[in-house]
mmCIF file of C-alpha atoms in Angstrom:
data_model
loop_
_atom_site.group_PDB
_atom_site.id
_atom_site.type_symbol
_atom_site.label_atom_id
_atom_site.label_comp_id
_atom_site.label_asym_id
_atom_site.label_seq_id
_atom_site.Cartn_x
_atom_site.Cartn_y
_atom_site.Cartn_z
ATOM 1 C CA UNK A 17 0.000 0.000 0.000
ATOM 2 C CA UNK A 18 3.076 2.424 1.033
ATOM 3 C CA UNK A 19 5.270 1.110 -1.388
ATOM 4 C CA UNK A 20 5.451 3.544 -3.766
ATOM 5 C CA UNK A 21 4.475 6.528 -1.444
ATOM 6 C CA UNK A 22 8.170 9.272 -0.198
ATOM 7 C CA UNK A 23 9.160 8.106 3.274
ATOM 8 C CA UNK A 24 7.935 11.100 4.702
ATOM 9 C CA UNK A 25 4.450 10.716 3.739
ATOM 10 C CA UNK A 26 4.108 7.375 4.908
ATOM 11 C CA UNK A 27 5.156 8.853 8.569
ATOM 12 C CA UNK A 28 2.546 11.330 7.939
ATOM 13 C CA UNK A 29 0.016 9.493 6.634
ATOM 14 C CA UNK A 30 0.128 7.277 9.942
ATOM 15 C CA UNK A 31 0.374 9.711 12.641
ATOM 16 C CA UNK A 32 -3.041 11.118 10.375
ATOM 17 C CA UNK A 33 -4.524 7.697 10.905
ATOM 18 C CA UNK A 34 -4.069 7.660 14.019
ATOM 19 C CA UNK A 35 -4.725 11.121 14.838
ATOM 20 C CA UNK A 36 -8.095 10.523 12.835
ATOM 21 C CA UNK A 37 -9.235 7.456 15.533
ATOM 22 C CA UNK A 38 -7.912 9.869 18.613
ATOM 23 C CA UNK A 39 -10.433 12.609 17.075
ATOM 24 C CA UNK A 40 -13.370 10.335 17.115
ATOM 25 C CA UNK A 41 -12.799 8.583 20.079
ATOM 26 C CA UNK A 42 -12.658 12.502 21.977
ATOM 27 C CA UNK A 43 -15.816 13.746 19.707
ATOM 28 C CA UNK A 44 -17.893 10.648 20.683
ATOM 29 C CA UNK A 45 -16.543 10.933 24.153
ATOM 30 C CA UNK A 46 -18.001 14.609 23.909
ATOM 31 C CA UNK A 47 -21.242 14.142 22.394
ATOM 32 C CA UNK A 48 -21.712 11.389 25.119
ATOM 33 C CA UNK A 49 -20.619 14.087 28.252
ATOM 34 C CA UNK A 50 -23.207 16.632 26.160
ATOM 35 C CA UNK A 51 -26.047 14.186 27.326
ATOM 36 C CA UNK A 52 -24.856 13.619 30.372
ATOM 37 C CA UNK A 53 -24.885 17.684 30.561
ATOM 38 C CA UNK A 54 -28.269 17.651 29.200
ATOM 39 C CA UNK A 55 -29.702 14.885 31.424
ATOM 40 C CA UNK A 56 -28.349 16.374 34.440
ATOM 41 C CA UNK A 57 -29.415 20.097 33.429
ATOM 42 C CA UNK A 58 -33.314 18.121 32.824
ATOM 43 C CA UNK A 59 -33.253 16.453 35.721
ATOM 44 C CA UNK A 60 -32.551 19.668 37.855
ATOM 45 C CA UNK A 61 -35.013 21.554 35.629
ATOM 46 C CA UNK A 62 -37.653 19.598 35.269
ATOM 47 C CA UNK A 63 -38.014 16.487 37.650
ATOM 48 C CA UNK A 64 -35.950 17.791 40.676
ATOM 49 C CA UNK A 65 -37.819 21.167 40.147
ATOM 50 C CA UNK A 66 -41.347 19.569 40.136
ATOM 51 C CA UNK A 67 -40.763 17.612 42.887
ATOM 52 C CA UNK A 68 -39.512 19.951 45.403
ATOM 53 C CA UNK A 69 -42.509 22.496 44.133
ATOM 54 C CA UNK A 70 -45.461 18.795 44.964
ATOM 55 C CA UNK A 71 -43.431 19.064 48.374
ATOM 56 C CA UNK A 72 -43.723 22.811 48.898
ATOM 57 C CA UNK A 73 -47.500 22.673 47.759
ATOM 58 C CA UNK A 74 -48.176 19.519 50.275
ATOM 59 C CA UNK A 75 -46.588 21.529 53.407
ATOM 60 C CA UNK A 76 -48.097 24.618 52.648
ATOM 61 C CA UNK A 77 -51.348 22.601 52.542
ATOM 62 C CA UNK A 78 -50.671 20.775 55.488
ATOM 63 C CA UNK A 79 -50.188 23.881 57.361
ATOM 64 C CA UNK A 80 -53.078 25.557 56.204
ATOM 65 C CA UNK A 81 -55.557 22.643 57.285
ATOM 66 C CA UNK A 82 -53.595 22.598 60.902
ATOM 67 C CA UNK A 83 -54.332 26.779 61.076
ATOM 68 C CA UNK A 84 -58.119 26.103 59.718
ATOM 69 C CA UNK A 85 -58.428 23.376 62.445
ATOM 70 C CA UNK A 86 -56.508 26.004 64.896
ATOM 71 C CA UNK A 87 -59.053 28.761 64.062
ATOM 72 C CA UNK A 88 -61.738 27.167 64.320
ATOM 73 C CA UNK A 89 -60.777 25.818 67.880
ATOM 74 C CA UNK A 90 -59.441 29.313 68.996
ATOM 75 C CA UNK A 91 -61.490 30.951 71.314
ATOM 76 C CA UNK A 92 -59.892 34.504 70.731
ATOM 77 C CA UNK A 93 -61.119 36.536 67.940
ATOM 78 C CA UNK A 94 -57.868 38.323 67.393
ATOM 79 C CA UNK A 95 -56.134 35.206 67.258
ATOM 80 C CA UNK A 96 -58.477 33.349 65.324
ATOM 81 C CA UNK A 97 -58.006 35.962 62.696
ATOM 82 C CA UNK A 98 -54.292 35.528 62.544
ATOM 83 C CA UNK A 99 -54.837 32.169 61.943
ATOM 84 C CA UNK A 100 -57.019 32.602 58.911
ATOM 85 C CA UNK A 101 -54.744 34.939 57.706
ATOM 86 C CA UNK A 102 -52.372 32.365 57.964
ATOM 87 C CA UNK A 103 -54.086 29.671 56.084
ATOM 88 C CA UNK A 104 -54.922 32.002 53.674
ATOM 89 C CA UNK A 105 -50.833 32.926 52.916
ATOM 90 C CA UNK A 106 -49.930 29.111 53.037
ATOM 91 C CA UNK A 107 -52.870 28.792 50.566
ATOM 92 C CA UNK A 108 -51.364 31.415 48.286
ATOM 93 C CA UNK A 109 -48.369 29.605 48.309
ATOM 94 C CA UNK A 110 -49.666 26.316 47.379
ATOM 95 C CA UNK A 111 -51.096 27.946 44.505
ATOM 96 C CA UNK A 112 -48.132 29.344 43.480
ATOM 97 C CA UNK A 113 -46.617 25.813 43.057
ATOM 98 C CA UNK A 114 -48.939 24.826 40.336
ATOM 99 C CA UNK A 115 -47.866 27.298 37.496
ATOM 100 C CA UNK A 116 -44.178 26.140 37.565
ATOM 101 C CA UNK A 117 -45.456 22.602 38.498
ATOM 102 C CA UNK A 118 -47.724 22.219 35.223
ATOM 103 C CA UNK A 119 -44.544 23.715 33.090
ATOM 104 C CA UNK A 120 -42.196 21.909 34.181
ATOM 105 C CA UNK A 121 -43.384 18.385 34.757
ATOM 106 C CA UNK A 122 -42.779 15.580 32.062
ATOM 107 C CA UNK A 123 -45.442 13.186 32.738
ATOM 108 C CA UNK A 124 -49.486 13.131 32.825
ATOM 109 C CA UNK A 125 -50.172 16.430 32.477
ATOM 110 C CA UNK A 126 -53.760 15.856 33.386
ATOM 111 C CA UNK A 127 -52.967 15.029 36.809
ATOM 112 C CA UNK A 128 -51.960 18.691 37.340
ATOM 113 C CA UNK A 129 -55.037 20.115 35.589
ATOM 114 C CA UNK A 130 -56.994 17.042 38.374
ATOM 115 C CA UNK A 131 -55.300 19.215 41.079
ATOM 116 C CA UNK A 132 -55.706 22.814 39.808
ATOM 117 C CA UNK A 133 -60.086 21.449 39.098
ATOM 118 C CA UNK A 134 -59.719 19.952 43.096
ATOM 119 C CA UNK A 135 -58.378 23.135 44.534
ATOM 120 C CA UNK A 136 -61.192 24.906 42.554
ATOM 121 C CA UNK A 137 -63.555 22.840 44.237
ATOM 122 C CA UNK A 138 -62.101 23.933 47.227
ATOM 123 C CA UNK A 139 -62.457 27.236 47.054
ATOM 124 C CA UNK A 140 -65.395 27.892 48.039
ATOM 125 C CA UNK A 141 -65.375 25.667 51.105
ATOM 126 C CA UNK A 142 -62.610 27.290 52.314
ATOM 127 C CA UNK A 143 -64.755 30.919 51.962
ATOM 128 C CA UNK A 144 -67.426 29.441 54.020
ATOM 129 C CA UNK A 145 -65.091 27.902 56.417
ATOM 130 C CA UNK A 146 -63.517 31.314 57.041
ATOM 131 C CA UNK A 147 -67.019 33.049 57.061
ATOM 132 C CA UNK A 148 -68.509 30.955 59.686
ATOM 133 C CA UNK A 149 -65.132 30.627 61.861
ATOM 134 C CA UNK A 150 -65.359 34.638 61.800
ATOM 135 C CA UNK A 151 -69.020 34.591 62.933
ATOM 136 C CA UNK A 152 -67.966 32.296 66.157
ATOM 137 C CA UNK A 153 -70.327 29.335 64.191
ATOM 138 C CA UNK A 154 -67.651 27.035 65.052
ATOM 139 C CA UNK A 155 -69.624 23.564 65.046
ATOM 140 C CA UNK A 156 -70.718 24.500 61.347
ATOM 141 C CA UNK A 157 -67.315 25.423 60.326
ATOM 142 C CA UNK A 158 -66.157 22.320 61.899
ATOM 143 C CA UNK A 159 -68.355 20.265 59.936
ATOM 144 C CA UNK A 160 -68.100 21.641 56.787
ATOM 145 C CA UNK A 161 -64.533 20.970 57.411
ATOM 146 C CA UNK A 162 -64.657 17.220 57.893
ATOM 147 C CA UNK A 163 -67.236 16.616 55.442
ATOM 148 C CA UNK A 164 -66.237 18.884 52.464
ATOM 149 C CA UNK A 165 -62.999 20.312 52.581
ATOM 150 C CA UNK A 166 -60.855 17.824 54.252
ATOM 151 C CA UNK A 167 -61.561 15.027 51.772
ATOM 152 C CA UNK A 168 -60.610 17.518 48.865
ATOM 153 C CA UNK A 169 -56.956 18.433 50.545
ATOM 154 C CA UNK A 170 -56.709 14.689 50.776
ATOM 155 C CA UNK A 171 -57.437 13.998 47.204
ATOM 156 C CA UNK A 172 -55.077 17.157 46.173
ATOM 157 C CA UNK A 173 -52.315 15.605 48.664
ATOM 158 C CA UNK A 174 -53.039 11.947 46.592
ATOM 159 C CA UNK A 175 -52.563 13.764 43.110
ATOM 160 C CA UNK A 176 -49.336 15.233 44.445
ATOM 161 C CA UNK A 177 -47.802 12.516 45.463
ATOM 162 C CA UNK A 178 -48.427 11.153 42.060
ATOM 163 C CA UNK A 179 -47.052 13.594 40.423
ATOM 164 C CA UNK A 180 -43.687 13.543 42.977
ATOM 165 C CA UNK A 181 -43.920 10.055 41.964
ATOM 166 C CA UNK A 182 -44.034 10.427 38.682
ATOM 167 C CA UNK A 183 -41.254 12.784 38.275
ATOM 168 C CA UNK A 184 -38.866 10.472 40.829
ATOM 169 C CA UNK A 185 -39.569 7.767 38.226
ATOM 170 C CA UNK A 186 -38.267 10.483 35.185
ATOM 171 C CA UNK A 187 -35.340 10.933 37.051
ATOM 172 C CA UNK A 188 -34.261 7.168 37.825
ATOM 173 C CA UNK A 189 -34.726 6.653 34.475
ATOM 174 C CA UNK A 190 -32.402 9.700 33.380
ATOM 175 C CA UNK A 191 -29.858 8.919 35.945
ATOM 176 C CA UNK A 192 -29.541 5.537 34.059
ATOM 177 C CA UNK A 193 -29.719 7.419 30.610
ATOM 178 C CA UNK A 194 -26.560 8.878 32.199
ATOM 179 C CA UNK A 195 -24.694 6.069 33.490
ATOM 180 C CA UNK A 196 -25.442 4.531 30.361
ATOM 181 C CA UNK A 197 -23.995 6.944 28.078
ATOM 182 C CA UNK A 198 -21.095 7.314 30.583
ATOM 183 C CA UNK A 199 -20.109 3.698 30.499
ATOM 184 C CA UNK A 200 -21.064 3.955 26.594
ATOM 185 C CA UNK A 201 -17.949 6.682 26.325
ATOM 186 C CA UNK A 202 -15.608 5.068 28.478
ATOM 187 C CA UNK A 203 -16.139 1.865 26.463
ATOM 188 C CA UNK A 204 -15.497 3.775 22.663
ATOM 189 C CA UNK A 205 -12.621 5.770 24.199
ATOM 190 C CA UNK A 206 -11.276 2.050 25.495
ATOM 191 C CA UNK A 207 -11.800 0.465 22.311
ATOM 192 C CA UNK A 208 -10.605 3.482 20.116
ATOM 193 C CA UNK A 209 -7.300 4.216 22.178
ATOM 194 C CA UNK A 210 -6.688 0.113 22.068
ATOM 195 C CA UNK A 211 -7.408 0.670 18.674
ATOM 196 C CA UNK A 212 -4.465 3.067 17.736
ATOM 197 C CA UNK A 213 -2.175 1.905 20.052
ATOM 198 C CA UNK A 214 -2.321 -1.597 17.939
ATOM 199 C CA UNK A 215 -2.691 0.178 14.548
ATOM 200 C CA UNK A 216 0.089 2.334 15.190
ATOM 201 C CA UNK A 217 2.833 -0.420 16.627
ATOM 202 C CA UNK A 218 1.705 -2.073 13.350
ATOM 203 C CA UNK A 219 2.546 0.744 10.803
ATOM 204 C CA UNK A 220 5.409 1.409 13.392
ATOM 205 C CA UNK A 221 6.499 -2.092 12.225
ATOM 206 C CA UNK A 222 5.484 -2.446 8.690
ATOM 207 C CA UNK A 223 7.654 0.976 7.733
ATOM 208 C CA UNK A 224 10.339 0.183 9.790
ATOM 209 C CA UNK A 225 10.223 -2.601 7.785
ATOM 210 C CA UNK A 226 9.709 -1.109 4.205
ATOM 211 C CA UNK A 227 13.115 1.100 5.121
ATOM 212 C CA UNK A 228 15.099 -1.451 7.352
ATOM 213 C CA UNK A 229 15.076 -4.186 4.528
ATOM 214 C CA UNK A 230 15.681 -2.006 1.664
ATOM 215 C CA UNK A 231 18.421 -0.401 3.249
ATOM 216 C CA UNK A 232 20.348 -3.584 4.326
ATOM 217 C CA UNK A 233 19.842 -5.309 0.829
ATOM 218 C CA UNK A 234 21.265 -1.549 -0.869
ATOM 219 C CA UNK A 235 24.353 -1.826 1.794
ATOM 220 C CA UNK A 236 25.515 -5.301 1.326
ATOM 221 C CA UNK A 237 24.971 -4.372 -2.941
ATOM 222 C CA UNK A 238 27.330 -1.382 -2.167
ATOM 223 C CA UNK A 239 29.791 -3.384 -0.192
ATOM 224 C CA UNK A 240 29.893 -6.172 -2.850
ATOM 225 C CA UNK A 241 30.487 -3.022 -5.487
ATOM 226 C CA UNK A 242 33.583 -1.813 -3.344
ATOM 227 C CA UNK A 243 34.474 -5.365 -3.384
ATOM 228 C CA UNK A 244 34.784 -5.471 -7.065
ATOM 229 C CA UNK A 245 31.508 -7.956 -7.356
ATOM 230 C CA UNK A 246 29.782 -6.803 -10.268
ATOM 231 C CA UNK A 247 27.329 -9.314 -10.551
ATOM 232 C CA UNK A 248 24.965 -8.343 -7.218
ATOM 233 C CA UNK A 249 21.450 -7.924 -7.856
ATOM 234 C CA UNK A 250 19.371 -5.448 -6.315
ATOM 235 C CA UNK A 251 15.357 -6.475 -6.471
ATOM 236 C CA UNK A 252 14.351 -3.395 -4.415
ATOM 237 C CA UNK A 253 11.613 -1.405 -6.697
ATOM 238 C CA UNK A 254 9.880 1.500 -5.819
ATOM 239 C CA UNK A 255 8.865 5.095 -6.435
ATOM 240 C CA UNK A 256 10.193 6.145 -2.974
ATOM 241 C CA UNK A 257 13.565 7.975 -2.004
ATOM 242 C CA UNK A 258 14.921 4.283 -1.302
ATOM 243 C CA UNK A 259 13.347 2.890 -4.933
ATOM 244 C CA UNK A 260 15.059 5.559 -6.612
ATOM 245 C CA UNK A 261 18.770 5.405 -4.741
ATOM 246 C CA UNK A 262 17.917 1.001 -6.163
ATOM 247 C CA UNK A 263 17.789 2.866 -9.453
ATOM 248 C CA UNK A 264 20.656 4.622 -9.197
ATOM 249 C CA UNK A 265 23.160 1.909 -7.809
ATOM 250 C CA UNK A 266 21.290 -0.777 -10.435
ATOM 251 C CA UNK A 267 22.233 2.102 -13.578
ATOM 252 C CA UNK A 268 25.992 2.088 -11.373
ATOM 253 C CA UNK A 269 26.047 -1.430 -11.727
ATOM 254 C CA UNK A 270 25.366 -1.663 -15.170
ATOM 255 C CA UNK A 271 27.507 1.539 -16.040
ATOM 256 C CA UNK A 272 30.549 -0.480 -14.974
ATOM 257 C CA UNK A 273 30.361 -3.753 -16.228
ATOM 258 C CA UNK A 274 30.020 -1.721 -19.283
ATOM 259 C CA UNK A 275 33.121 -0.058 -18.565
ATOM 260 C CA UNK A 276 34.722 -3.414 -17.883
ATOM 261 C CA UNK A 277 33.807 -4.721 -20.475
ATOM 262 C CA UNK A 278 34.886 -2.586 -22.869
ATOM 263 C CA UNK A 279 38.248 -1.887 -21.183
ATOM 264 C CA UNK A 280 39.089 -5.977 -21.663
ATOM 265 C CA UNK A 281 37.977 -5.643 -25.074
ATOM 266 C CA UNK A 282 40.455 -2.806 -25.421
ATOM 267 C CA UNK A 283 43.496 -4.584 -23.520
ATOM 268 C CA UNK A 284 43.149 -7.835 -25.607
ATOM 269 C CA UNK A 285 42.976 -5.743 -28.958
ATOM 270 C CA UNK A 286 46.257 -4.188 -27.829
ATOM 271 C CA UNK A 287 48.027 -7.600 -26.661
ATOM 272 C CA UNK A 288 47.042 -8.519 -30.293
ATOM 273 C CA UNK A 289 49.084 -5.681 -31.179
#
């Protein structure tokens, strides 16, 4: 394949093979890291994100059902208005959860919409809970509680735990994405890097070769031509520097048996006299 190719580009021609296999091993090891990069950035984004909002929304709801209950067992105006001022912030904040919570989650999105059409429900349960706590009608407000409004938090809290669910599942199965493609880099880089180190011990040998035997077989022809052997043969063709130097010593060769030759025929045409 070299045979006929200048010394020099056969060095370079290697190290560019070899180069070439070191390039894609580090651009597949790259592209591999980018979805690592983008797993990771998802999984903080999206599944990380919409899970710590379901937990944010199910403490703030928890803590406005313990200030309802509160209220409504408060005997002091004054404080039993802090309290429903209280509920009512934690409320707020709950609701404030469900925006980023429907953008960012990558599963069911009806479950979201179940809990935004729940907490509507709610609503005005809630008013009337916070109407008759403020009147002092306790025993209504305490029923309405139980009966109404308590089993809607619960089914809210169910739906968000679904969702938290959900989203934990999304990220196991990107964590694995990412220990996949992690092992799948390691493995090409391996492979590739075995790869050239093989390939290039083998073109390390093969033109060592092409210029170690040349060389020797172009030596022992010059030592036989200082010897005065004229009848060494030199097989070594090629279009390379080495081919060409074969050329020159073969045309050498010939040149002087020529000479020879004709000098004998000379000195026995003069011994003839």
């Amino acid at each position: 394949m070299f045979r006929n190719i200048k010394i020099r580009a056969r060095m370079l021609i290697s190290y560019g093979i070899i180069i070439i296999l070191l390039l894609i091993a580090s651009v597949i090891a790259l592209f591999m890291l980018q979805k690592v990069g983008t797993n990771l950035t998802n999984f903080y984004h999206n599944n990380y994100t919409v899970t710590v909002e379901a937990w944010k929304a199910r403490r703030s709801m928890q803590a406005a059902r313990a200030d309802i209950m509160q209220s409504i067992l408060e005997t002091d105006q004054a404080a039993t208005e802090q309290l429903i001022e209280q509920a009512e912030q934690e409320l707020a904040l709950m609701r404030g959860t469900f925006p980023i919570i429907r953008e960012r989650f990558r599963g069911d999105i009806e479950l979201v919409s179940q809990v935004e059409n729940v907490l509507e429900e709610a609503i005005p349960y809630r008013d009337q809970i916070f109407e008759l706590t403020r009147e002092n009608k306790k025993t209504e407000a305490a029923k309405l509680v139980n009966e109404k409004y308590v089993p809607l938090l619960d089914k809210m809290g169910d739906l968000l735990s679904q969702i938290s669910e959900t989203a934990g599942k999304n990220a196991k199965t990107m964590v694995e994405q990412g220990n996949t493609f992690v092992f799948t880099a390691i493995a090409v880089v391996c492979v590739v890097a075995g790869v050239s180190i093989v390939l290039a011990v083998a073109l390390g040998v093969y033109i060592a070769d092409g210029i170690c035997k040349p060389v020797t077989e172009l030596e022992k022809a010059a030592a036989d031509i200082s010897a005065g052997k004229l009848d060494t043969d030199i097989s070594y063709q090629s279009g390379d520097e080495l081919g060409r130097l074969a050329d020159s010593m073969r045309a050498t060769i010939n040149d002087l048996r020529f000479y020879i030759q004709d000098f004998g025929y000379v000195m026995a045409e003069l011994s003839k006299g």
